C-alpha cells in the first residue's frame, strides 16, 4: 500500500497561449496559491483582454509530496475552464 502524501499544495494556474491555433505553446502562466477567487478574476480579465485571439485556461494544480522529500512528488492538473469556442452549426 502506498503511503499518503506528507504535503499537498493547491494552486490555480491561468495559462495564456500564443494564439487559438497553437494550444501547446504557452506565452504566459500565472499561479495563484490556494486563491481561487484571485485566479478566477485574473482569468475573466484575461478573457476580456485577449478576446478570442489567444487560448486561455484555468486549471487546478494539485502537487503531492511523499515522504517529506521534494524530489518524490506528483502533480495533477484539472482543467476548470477555457475559452475554446466551438462553432454552433444550425440544424
Short mmCIF file of C-alpha atoms in Angstrom, two decimals:
data_model
loop_
_atom_site.label_atom_id
_atom_site.label_comp_id
_atom_site.label_asym_id
_atom_site.label_seq_id
_atom_site.Cartn_x
_atom_site.Cartn_y
_atom_site.Cartn_z
CA UNK A 1 0.00 0.00 0.00
CA UNK A 2 1.27 3.43 -0.93
CA UNK A 3 1.85 5.89 1.91
CA UNK A 4 -0.34 9.01 1.90
CA UNK A 5 1.29 12.29 0.84
CA UNK A 6 3.08 14.31 3.51
CA UNK A 7 2.23 17.66 1.92
CA UNK A 8 -0.42 18.70 -0.56
CA UNK A 9 -0.18 22.06 -2.31
CA UNK A 10 -3.11 23.52 -4.21
CA UNK A 11 -2.57 26.13 -6.90
CA UNK A 12 -4.80 27.66 -9.53
CA UNK A 13 -2.97 28.29 -12.79
CA UNK A 14 -4.05 30.59 -15.61
CA UNK A 15 -2.17 29.86 -18.84
CA UNK A 16 -2.24 32.17 -21.84
CA UNK A 17 -1.21 30.56 -25.11
CA UNK A 18 0.27 32.34 -28.14
CA UNK A 19 -2.94 32.00 -30.13
CA UNK A 20 -6.01 29.83 -30.57
CA UNK A 21 -4.24 27.55 -33.08
CA UNK A 22 -1.08 26.58 -31.13
CA UNK A 23 -2.60 25.39 -27.87
CA UNK A 24 0.63 23.85 -26.63
CA UNK A 25 2.82 26.97 -26.89
CA UNK A 26 2.34 28.89 -23.62
CA UNK A 27 3.13 32.59 -23.74
CA UNK A 28 2.41 33.42 -20.08
CA UNK A 29 1.39 31.48 -16.98
CA UNK A 30 0.25 32.89 -13.62
CA UNK A 31 -0.11 30.78 -10.49
CA UNK A 32 -2.37 31.58 -7.53
CA UNK A 33 -1.62 29.60 -4.37
CA UNK A 34 -4.93 28.39 -2.89
CA UNK A 35 -6.73 31.56 -4.07
CA UNK A 36 -9.50 30.57 -6.46
CA UNK A 37 -11.19 33.99 -6.44
CA UNK A 38 -8.00 35.80 -7.49
CA UNK A 39 -7.35 33.21 -10.21
CA UNK A 40 -10.93 33.46 -11.49
CA UNK A 41 -10.76 37.26 -11.54
CA UNK A 42 -7.47 37.16 -13.49
CA UNK A 43 -8.87 34.53 -15.87
CA UNK A 44 -12.00 36.62 -16.62
CA UNK A 45 -9.96 39.82 -17.08
CA UNK A 46 -7.63 37.97 -19.44
CA UNK A 47 -10.54 36.60 -21.48
CA UNK A 48 -11.92 40.15 -21.84
CA UNK A 49 -8.50 41.48 -22.86
CA UNK A 50 -7.48 38.84 -25.43
CA UNK A 51 -10.99 38.16 -26.79
CA UNK A 52 -10.79 35.05 -28.96
CA UNK A 53 -7.29 35.75 -30.26
CA UNK A 54 -5.49 33.65 -27.64
CA UNK A 55 -6.34 30.40 -25.89
CA UNK A 56 -6.68 30.81 -22.10
CA UNK A 57 -7.09 28.06 -19.50
CA UNK A 58 -7.82 27.96 -15.77
CA UNK A 59 -6.59 24.79 -14.07
CA UNK A 60 -6.45 23.37 -10.58
CA UNK A 61 -2.94 22.07 -9.87
CA UNK A 62 -2.56 19.52 -7.07
CA UNK A 63 1.00 18.80 -6.01
CA UNK A 64 1.56 15.92 -3.61
CA UNK A 65 4.87 15.45 -1.82
CA UNK A 66 5.67 11.97 -0.48
CA UNK A 67 7.93 11.02 2.42
CA UNK A 68 8.85 14.66 3.02
CA UNK A 69 11.21 14.57 0.05
CA UNK A 70 10.82 17.33 -2.51
CA UNK A 71 12.11 15.04 -5.27
CA UNK A 72 9.35 12.47 -4.73
CA UNK A 73 6.09 14.11 -5.75
CA UNK A 74 3.27 14.01 -8.23
CA UNK A 75 1.38 16.80 -9.93
CA UNK A 76 -2.12 16.55 -11.32
CA UNK A 77 -3.79 19.30 -13.34
CA UNK A 78 -7.55 19.52 -13.67
CA UNK A 79 -8.99 21.89 -16.28
CA UNK A 80 -11.68 24.10 -14.74
CA UNK A 81 -12.34 26.44 -17.68
CA UNK A 82 -11.03 27.59 -21.04
CA UNK A 83 -12.16 29.97 -23.76
CA UNK A 84 -12.32 27.43 -26.57
CA UNK A 85 -15.46 28.11 -28.56
CA UNK A 86 -16.87 25.58 -30.95
CA UNK A 87 -18.90 26.88 -33.81
CA UNK A 88 -22.58 26.07 -33.31
CA UNK A 89 -24.00 24.76 -36.52
CA UNK A 90 -27.62 25.46 -37.37
CA UNK A 91 -29.83 22.40 -37.77
#
